[in-house]
XYZ file of C-alpha atoms in Angstrom:
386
model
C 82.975 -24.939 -41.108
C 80.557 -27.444 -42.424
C 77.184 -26.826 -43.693
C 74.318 -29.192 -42.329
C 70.987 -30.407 -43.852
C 68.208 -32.524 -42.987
C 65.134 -34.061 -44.721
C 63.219 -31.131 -43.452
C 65.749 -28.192 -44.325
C 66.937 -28.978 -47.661
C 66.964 -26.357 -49.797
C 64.307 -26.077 -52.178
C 65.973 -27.093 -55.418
C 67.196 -30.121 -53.581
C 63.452 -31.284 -52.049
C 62.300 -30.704 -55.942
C 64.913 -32.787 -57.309
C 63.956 -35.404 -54.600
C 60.048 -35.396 -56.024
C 60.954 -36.826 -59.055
C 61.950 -40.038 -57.531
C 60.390 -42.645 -60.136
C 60.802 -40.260 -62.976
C 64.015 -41.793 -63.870
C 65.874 -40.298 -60.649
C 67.529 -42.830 -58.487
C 66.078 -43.449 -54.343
C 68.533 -45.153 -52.346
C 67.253 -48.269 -51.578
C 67.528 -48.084 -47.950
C 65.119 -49.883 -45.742
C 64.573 -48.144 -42.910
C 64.479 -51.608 -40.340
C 67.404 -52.606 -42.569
C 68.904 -49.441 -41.121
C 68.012 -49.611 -37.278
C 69.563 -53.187 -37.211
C 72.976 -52.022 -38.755
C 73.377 -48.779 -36.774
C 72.324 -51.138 -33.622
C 75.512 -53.740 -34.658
C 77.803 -50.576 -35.171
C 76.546 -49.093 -31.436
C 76.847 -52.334 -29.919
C 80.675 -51.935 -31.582
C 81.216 -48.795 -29.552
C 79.966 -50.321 -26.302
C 82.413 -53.168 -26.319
C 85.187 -50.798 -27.103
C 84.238 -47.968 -25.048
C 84.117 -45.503 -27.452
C 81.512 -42.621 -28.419
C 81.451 -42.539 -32.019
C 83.301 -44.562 -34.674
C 84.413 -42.754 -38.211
C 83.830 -44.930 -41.504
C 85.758 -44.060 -44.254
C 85.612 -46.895 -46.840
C 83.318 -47.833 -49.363
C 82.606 -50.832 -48.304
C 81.587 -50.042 -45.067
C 79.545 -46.892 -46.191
C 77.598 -48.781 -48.890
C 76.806 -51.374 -46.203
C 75.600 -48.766 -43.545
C 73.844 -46.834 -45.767
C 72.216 -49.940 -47.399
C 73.023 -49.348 -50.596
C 73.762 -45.423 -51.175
C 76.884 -44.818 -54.038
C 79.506 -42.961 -52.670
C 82.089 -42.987 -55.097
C 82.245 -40.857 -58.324
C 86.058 -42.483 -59.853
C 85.924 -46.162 -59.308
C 89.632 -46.133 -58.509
C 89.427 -42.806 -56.544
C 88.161 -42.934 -52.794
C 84.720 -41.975 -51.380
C 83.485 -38.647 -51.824
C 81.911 -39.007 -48.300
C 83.151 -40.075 -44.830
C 80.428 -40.847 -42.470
C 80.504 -40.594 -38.254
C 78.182 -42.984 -36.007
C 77.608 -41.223 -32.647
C 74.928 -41.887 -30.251
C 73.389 -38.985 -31.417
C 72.862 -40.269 -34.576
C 74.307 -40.406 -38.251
C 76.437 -37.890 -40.178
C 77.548 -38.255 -43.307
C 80.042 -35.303 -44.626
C 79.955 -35.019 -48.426
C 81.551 -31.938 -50.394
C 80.010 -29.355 -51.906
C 79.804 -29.710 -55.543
C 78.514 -33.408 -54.409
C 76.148 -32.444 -51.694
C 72.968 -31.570 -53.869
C 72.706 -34.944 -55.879
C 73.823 -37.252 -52.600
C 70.868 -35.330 -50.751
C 68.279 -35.999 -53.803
C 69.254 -39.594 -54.810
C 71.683 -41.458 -51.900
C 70.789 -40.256 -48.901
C 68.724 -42.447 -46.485
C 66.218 -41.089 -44.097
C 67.495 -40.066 -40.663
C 71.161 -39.286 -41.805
C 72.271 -35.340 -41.631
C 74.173 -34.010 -44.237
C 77.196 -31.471 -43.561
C 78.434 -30.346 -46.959
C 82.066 -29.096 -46.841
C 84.118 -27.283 -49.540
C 85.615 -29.239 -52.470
C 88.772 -28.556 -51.142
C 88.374 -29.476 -47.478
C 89.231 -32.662 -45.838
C 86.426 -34.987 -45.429
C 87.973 -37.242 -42.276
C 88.687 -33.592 -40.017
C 85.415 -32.364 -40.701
C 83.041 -35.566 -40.175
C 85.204 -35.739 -36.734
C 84.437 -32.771 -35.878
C 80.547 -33.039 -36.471
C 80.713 -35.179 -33.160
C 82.721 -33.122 -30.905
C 80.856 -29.992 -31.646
C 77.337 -32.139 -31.249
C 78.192 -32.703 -27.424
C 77.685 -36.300 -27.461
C 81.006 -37.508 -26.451
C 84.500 -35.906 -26.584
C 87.654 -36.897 -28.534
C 88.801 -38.486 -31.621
C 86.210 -40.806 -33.026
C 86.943 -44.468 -33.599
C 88.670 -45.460 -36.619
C 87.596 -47.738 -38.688
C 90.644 -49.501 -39.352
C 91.032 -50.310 -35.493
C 87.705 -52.514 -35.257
C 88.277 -53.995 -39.323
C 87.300 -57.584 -37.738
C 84.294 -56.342 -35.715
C 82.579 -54.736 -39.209
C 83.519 -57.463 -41.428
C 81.679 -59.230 -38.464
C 78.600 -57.142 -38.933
C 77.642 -57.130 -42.425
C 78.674 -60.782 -42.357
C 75.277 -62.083 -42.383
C 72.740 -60.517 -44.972
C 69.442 -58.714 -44.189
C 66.191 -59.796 -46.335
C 66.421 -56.357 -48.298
C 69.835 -56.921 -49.216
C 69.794 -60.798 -49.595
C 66.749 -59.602 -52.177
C 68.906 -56.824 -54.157
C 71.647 -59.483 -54.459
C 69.932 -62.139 -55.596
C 68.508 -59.878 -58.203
C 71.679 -58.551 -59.451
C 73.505 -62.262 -59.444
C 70.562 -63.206 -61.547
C 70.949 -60.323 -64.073
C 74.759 -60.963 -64.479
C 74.451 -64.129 -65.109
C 71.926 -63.720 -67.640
C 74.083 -61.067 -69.659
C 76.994 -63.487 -69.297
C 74.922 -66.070 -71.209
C 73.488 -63.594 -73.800
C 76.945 -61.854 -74.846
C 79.480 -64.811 -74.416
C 76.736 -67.110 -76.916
C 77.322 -64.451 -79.472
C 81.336 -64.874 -79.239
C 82.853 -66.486 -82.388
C 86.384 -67.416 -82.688
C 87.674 -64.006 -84.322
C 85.813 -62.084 -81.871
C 88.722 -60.597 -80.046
C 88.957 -60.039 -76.079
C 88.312 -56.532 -76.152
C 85.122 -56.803 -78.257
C 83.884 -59.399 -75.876
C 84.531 -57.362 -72.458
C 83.196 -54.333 -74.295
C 80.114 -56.047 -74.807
C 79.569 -57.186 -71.100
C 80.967 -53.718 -69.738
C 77.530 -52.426 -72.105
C 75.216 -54.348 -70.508
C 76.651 -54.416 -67.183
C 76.064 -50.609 -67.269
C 72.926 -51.073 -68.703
C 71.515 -52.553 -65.889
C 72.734 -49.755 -63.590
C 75.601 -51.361 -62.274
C 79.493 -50.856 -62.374
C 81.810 -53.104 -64.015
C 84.480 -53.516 -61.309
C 86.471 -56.242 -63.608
C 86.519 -57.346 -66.465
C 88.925 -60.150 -67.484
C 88.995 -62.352 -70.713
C 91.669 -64.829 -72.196
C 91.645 -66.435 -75.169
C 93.163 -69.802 -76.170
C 96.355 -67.910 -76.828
C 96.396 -66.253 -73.303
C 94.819 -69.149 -71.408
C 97.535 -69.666 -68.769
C 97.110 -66.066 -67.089
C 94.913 -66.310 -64.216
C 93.723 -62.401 -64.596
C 93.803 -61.614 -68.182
C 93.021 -58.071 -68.855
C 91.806 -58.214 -71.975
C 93.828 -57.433 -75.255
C 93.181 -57.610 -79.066
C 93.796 -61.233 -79.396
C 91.140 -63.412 -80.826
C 89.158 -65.732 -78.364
C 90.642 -68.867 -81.037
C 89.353 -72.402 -79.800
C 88.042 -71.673 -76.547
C 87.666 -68.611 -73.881
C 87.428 -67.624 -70.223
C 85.601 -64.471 -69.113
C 85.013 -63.035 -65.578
C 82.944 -60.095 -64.481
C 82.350 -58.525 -60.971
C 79.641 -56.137 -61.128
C 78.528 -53.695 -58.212
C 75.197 -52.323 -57.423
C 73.560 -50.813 -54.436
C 77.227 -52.038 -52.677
C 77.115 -55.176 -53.637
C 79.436 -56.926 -55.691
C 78.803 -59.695 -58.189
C 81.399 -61.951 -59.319
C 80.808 -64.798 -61.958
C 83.053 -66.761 -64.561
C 82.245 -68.233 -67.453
C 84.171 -70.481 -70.207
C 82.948 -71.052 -74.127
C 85.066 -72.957 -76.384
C 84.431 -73.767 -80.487
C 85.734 -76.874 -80.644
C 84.541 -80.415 -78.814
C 87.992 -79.583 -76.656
C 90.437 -82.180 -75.455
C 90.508 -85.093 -72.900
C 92.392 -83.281 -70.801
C 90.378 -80.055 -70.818
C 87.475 -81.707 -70.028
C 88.742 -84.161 -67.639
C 90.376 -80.560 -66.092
C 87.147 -78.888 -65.962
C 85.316 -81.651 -64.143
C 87.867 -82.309 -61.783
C 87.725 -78.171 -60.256
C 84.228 -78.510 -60.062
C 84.924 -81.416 -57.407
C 87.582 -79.171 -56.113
C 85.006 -76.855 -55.430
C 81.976 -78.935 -54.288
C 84.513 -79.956 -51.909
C 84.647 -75.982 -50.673
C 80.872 -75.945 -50.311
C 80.922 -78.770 -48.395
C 83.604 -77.193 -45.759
C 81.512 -73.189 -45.848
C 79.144 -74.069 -43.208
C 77.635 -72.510 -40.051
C 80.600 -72.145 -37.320
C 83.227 -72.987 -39.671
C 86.178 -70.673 -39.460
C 88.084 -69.718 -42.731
C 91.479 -71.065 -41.413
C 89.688 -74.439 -41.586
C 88.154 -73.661 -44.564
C 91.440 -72.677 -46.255
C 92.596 -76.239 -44.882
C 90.442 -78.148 -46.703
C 90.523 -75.990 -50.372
C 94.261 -76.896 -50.319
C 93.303 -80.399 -49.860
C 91.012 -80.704 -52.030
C 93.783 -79.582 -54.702
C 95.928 -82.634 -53.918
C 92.666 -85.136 -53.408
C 91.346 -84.160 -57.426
C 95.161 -84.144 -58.817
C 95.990 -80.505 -59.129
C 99.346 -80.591 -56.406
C 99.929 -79.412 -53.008
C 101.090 -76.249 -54.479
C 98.299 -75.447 -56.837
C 96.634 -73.201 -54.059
C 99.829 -70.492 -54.406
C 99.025 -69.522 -58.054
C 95.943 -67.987 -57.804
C 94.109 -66.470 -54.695
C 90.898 -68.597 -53.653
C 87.895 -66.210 -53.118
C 86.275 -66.006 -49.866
C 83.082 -64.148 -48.465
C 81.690 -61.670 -50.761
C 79.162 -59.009 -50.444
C 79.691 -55.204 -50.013
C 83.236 -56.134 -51.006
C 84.602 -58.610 -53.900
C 86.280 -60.891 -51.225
C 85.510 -59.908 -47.751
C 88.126 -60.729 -46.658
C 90.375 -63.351 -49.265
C 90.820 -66.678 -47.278
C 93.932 -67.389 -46.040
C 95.612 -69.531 -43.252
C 94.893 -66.019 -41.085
C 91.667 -65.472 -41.551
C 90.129 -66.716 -38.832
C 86.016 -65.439 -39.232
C 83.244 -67.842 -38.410
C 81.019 -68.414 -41.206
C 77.374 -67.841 -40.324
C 73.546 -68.534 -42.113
C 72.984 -65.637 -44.972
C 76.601 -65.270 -45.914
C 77.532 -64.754 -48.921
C 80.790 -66.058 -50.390
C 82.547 -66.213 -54.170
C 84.960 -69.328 -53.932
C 87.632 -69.717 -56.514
C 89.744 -72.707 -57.301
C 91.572 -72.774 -60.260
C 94.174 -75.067 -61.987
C 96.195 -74.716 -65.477
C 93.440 -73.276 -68.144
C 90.502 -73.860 -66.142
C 88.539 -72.214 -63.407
C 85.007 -72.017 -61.330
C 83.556 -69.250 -59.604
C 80.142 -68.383 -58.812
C 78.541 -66.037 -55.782
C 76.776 -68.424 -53.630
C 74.648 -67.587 -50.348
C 74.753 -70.424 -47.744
C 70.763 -70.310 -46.039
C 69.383 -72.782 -43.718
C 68.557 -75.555 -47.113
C 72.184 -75.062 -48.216
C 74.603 -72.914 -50.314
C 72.024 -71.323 -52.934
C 74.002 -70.311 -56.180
C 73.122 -67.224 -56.920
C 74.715 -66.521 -60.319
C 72.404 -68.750 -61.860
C 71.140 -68.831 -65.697
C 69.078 -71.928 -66.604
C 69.865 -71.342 -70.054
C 73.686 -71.753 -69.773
C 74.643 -75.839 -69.913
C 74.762 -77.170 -66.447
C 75.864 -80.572 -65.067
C 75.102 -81.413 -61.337
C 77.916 -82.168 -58.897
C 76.455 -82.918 -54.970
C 72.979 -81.876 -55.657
C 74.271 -78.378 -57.236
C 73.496 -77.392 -60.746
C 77.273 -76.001 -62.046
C 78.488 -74.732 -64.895
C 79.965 -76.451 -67.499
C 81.974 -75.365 -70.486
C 79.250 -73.649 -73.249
C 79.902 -74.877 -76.757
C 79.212 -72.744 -79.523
């Protein structure tokens, strides 16, 4: 059996620890119209498919419902919560040794709580919540059977959440400047991605990756990092989460002037790319997008093939790619979507989260203190030299 709370029958440890919101306690930073209209796109989900309720099990489709609220505790374990949307209203089961700290700093108003043992099985329980409500009979809705109609529905940011974003793009791009213009040539990979991982943290969100090559690992397109030194010249990429919403950014420093060919290299992906932004607009589809990245390869001299070695981003948002573009991906793009496009050749690479709004794709990842050069209209980055 579960055990259920609301805002008005929490017990009273748990409405203390709520009342010292702004004392250094986290509030989720739900927004209550932010709310209605999501919970209104995952009912009008239910009515096209029939269905009563609909279970959602992942974290990127809980952070996006809940507008914003952490539900994981390992970043590589799964959510310690499972939520079910009913016409009744919202239920998210949580266990019990998490129950008391989701209640106090995750939980958004209007959502019931069922805490179930530690040892219980999140997915049986939350089902259950609906069945013995009354509202509706049967096995809820999976979540993996209507994939396409959530990606759908978080596809195109609120103003609370375009807000938050923009926010944390702006931070991560401002530690990327401030730690990577500290980097010398014996600084080794590990002491750089240590560094970012810091102030990542720092600023209350979680490092999802961290990647850095030096000039001796520059032809692996994810470099963990190891305890090489950066040498001549470096790449490092971050992708930071906060409030659901993922961050990704990538940034190049080198300690020498560089070559022809690097720089020629570096100039041509940025075309490969402003090429991209030109293709991500309203009513596009991804299929067509994907078309035209793999062209641009072969118009700016990378190769037909270029496109297989490395995958190239997509829409971003409550997940780091969501979904990767490929020649099946077949989602129209729409205003307020975010995406993180990727090209990449031999020993170079651009990537930047970008929002496409009514003026145009806004980069969001933006630090007007790292060097810049502007390719259609859009201040980029270039390599910084230290």
């Amino acid at each position: 059996m579960s055990q259920t709370t609301t805002a008005a029958t929490l017990p009273s440890q748990l409405t203390e620890a709520a009342t010292f919101a702004g004392q250094g306690r986290r509030t989720p930073p739900a927004s209550t119209a932010d709310r209605a209209i999501k919970r209104r796109r995952v009912l009008d989900i239910l009515d096209a498919k029939g269905q009563d309720s609909l279970l959602l099990t992942t974290h990127t489709s809980l952070a996006w419902y809940l507008d914003g609220s952490r539900v994981h505790i390992s970043l590589a374990g799964d959510p310690i919560a499972a939520l079910l949307v009913d016409r009744d209203g919202d239920h998210l089961v949580t266990f019990n040794n998490e129950a008391g700290r989701v209640a106090a700093e995750e939980l958004p108003a209007g959502v019931a709580l069922h805490a179930v043992p530690w040892y219980g099985n999140l997915h049986e329980v939350a089902a259950a919540v609906g069945r013995s409500s009354g509202v509706g009979s049967g096995t809820p809705l999976a979540e993996a059977s209507v994939a396409t109609e959530l990606r759908a529905a978080r596809q195109q940011l609120l103003p609370g959440e375009s807000a938050r974003y923009a926010h944390l793009c702006a931070e991560l791009a401002g530690i990327m400047t401030d730690v990577l213009s500290t980097a010398r040539p014996d600084t080794t990979e590990f002491e750089l991605v240590s560094a970012l991982a810091a102030r990542v943290v720092g600023a209350g969100a979680e490092p999802l990756v961290l990647l850095c090559n030096g000039s001796s690992r520059s032809d692996y397109r994810h470099p963990l990092a190891t305890h090489a030194p950066l040498g001549r010249r470096a790449m490092a990429v971050v992708c930071a989460r906060r409030d659901g919403l993922v961050a990704n950014i990538t940034r190049w420093v080198r300690f020498d002037a560089g070559t022809p060919e690097e720089r020629d290299a570096e100039s041509r992906i940025a075309a490969v790319e402003a090429d991209i932004f030109d293709a991500t607009v309203p009513g596009a589809l991804l299929d067509h997008v994907f078309g035209e990245i793999k062209a641009a390869y072969v118009r700016h001299g990378f190769g037909a093939e270029q496109w297989e070695q490395h995958h190239q981003g997509g829409p971003a948002g409550y997940a780091g790619r969501d979904p990767r573009v490929t020649a099946a991906a077949t989602d129209t793009v729409v205003l307020n979507q975010p995406f993180t496009w990727n090209p990449s050749g031999p020993g170079v690479k651009i990537e930047d989260t970008v929002q496409l709004t009514e003026s145009g794709m806004k980069v969001l990842t933006l630090d007007d203190r790292w060097p810049a050069a502007t390719v259609n209209g859009l201040k980029r980055p270039v390599t910084l030299q230290l």
